[in-house]
Amino acid sequence: MGDILYIVVPCYNEEEVLPETARRLKEKMEHLIAAGRISEESRVLFVNDGSRDKTWSMIEGLHRADRRFSGVNLTRNRGHQNALLAGLMTAKDRADMVISMDADLQDDIDAVDAMVEQYYAGCDIVYGVRSSREKDTFFKRFTAEGFYRVMNFLGAETVFNHADYRLMSKRALEGLAQFKEVNLFLRGIVPMIGYTTGTVEYERGERFAGESKYPLKKMLSFAMEGITSLSTKPIRYITVLGFLVFVVSILMLIYSIVRWANGETVIGWASVICSVWAIGGLILLALGVIGEYIGKIYLETKERPRFLIKEVLDQHEGD
């Protein structure tokens, strides 16, 4: 008999896709159990992130009909990363390995087999990585790949073309539990854990139903959250920029003195105005970036809970 696997699926207003997601995940579970790769005690754990539709009542119905389905109901909407963490921490004490994935069926469920194989080969963390973005529009491909490159350039180390589709062993989850950040960016935190890692490439499909929870505006906010939560490089870059502007100003001062000594009048109110606006813009930019970090410090010092669980549905033999 294999180890216990939990598949954690955060859900926010997923009533349109949930029945199909449950059906496919159940088929995958039964296949792996029949092959002896995972235990009969393995579960699919849906996490309801304060959905406003029938998502939680559907999860309750799935649990009543089949104990293979478990559920976690948060007290209110806490966002994808917090909901995912709630599921991971709930599964940590129940499973030997946990796979996280989204409910929209864009992640290839068949990649689960390869992840489990790498787990048995000694990997504590296995990343699901997109093999290509040929199906994406040029704009989507450009912005998505730019997202990863900018994140890495600014110090938030992530796995290229990896979202939140990954396998983690129990000890990797125990390592994750030691990270106490209130501002969560799991794509950057998980690589910090260490241990042996592996990757599985898969072809990402179209969303089965419903609307994307990550439009461009939210992706930009998500990127800012990740950068300011994991790296101080933006502040360092501002320091370097400030130093360069200072050097340029000294050079301009020397140039002006030399021209004045030669009896040449410097007429250039336009350049002065441009300089004032440029310096003013840099100052506001610097204050904004520093403000982001101060805001993060403010939230961290409060030590508010990252999530609160209202109810857990998880039935096992003998319960």
mmCIF file with all atom_site columns, N, CA and C in Angstrom, residues 10 46 139 202 218 264 297 305:
data_model
loop_
_atom_site.group_PDB
_atom_site.id
_atom_site.type_symbol
_atom_site.label_atom_id
_atom_site.label_alt_id
_atom_site.label_comp_id
_atom_site.label_asym_id
_atom_site.label_entity_id
_atom_site.label_seq_id
_atom_site.pdbx_PDB_ins_code
_atom_site.Cartn_x
_atom_site.Cartn_y
_atom_site.Cartn_z
_atom_site.occupancy
_atom_site.B_iso_or_equiv
_atom_site.pdbx_formal_charge
_atom_site.auth_seq_id
_atom_site.auth_comp_id
_atom_site.auth_asym_id
_atom_site.auth_atom_id
_atom_site.pdbx_PDB_model_num
ATOM 1  N N  . PRO A 1 10  ? -8.000  25.019 -3.578  1.00 0.00 ? 10  PRO A N  1
ATOM 2  C CA . PRO A 1 10  ? -8.690  26.231 -3.116  1.00 0.00 ? 10  PRO A CA 1
ATOM 3  C C  . PRO A 1 10  ? -9.848  26.568 -4.057  1.00 0.00 ? 10  PRO A C  1
ATOM 4  N N  . PHE A 1 46  ? -11.101 20.105 -0.625  1.00 0.00 ? 46  PHE A N  1
ATOM 5  C CA . PHE A 1 46  ? -11.526 21.386 -1.182  1.00 0.00 ? 46  PHE A CA 1
ATOM 6  C C  . PHE A 1 46  ? -11.539 22.438 -0.066  1.00 0.00 ? 46  PHE A C  1
ATOM 7  N N  . PHE A 1 139 ? -0.153  38.782 -26.007 1.00 0.00 ? 139 PHE A N  1
ATOM 8  C CA . PHE A 1 139 ? -0.190  39.647 -24.822 1.00 0.00 ? 139 PHE A CA 1
ATOM 9  C C  . PHE A 1 139 ? -0.111  38.833 -23.542 1.00 0.00 ? 139 PHE A C  1
ATOM 10 N N  . TYR A 1 202 ? 4.019   19.945 -18.037 1.00 0.00 ? 202 TYR A N  1
ATOM 11 C CA . TYR A 1 202 ? 2.664   19.589 -18.465 1.00 0.00 ? 202 TYR A CA 1
ATOM 12 C C  . TYR A 1 202 ? 2.113   20.688 -19.366 1.00 0.00 ? 202 TYR A C  1
ATOM 13 N N  . LYS A 1 218 ? -5.084  42.199 -11.174 1.00 0.00 ? 218 LYS A N  1
ATOM 14 C CA . LYS A 1 218 ? -4.788  41.403 -9.983  1.00 0.00 ? 218 LYS A CA 1
ATOM 15 C C  . LYS A 1 218 ? -3.408  40.765 -10.082 1.00 0.00 ? 218 LYS A C  1
ATOM 16 N N  . GLU A 1 264 ? 30.180  82.643 -20.286 1.00 0.00 ? 264 GLU A N  1
ATOM 17 C CA . GLU A 1 264 ? 29.025  82.175 -21.054 1.00 0.00 ? 264 GLU A CA 1
ATOM 18 C C  . GLU A 1 264 ? 27.813  82.084 -20.132 1.00 0.00 ? 264 GLU A C  1
ATOM 19 N N  . ILE A 1 297 ? 5.588   45.922 6.959   1.00 0.00 ? 297 ILE A N  1
ATOM 20 C CA . ILE A 1 297 ? 6.049   45.836 8.350   1.00 0.00 ? 297 ILE A CA 1
ATOM 21 C C  . ILE A 1 297 ? 4.875   46.028 9.306   1.00 0.00 ? 297 ILE A C  1
ATOM 22 N N  . PRO A 1 305 ? -4.081  36.538 12.353  1.00 0.00 ? 305 PRO A N  1
ATOM 23 C CA . PRO A 1 305 ? -4.131  35.183 11.772  1.00 0.00 ? 305 PRO A CA 1
ATOM 24 C C  . PRO A 1 305 ? -4.291  35.252 10.263  1.00 0.00 ? 305 PRO A C  1
#
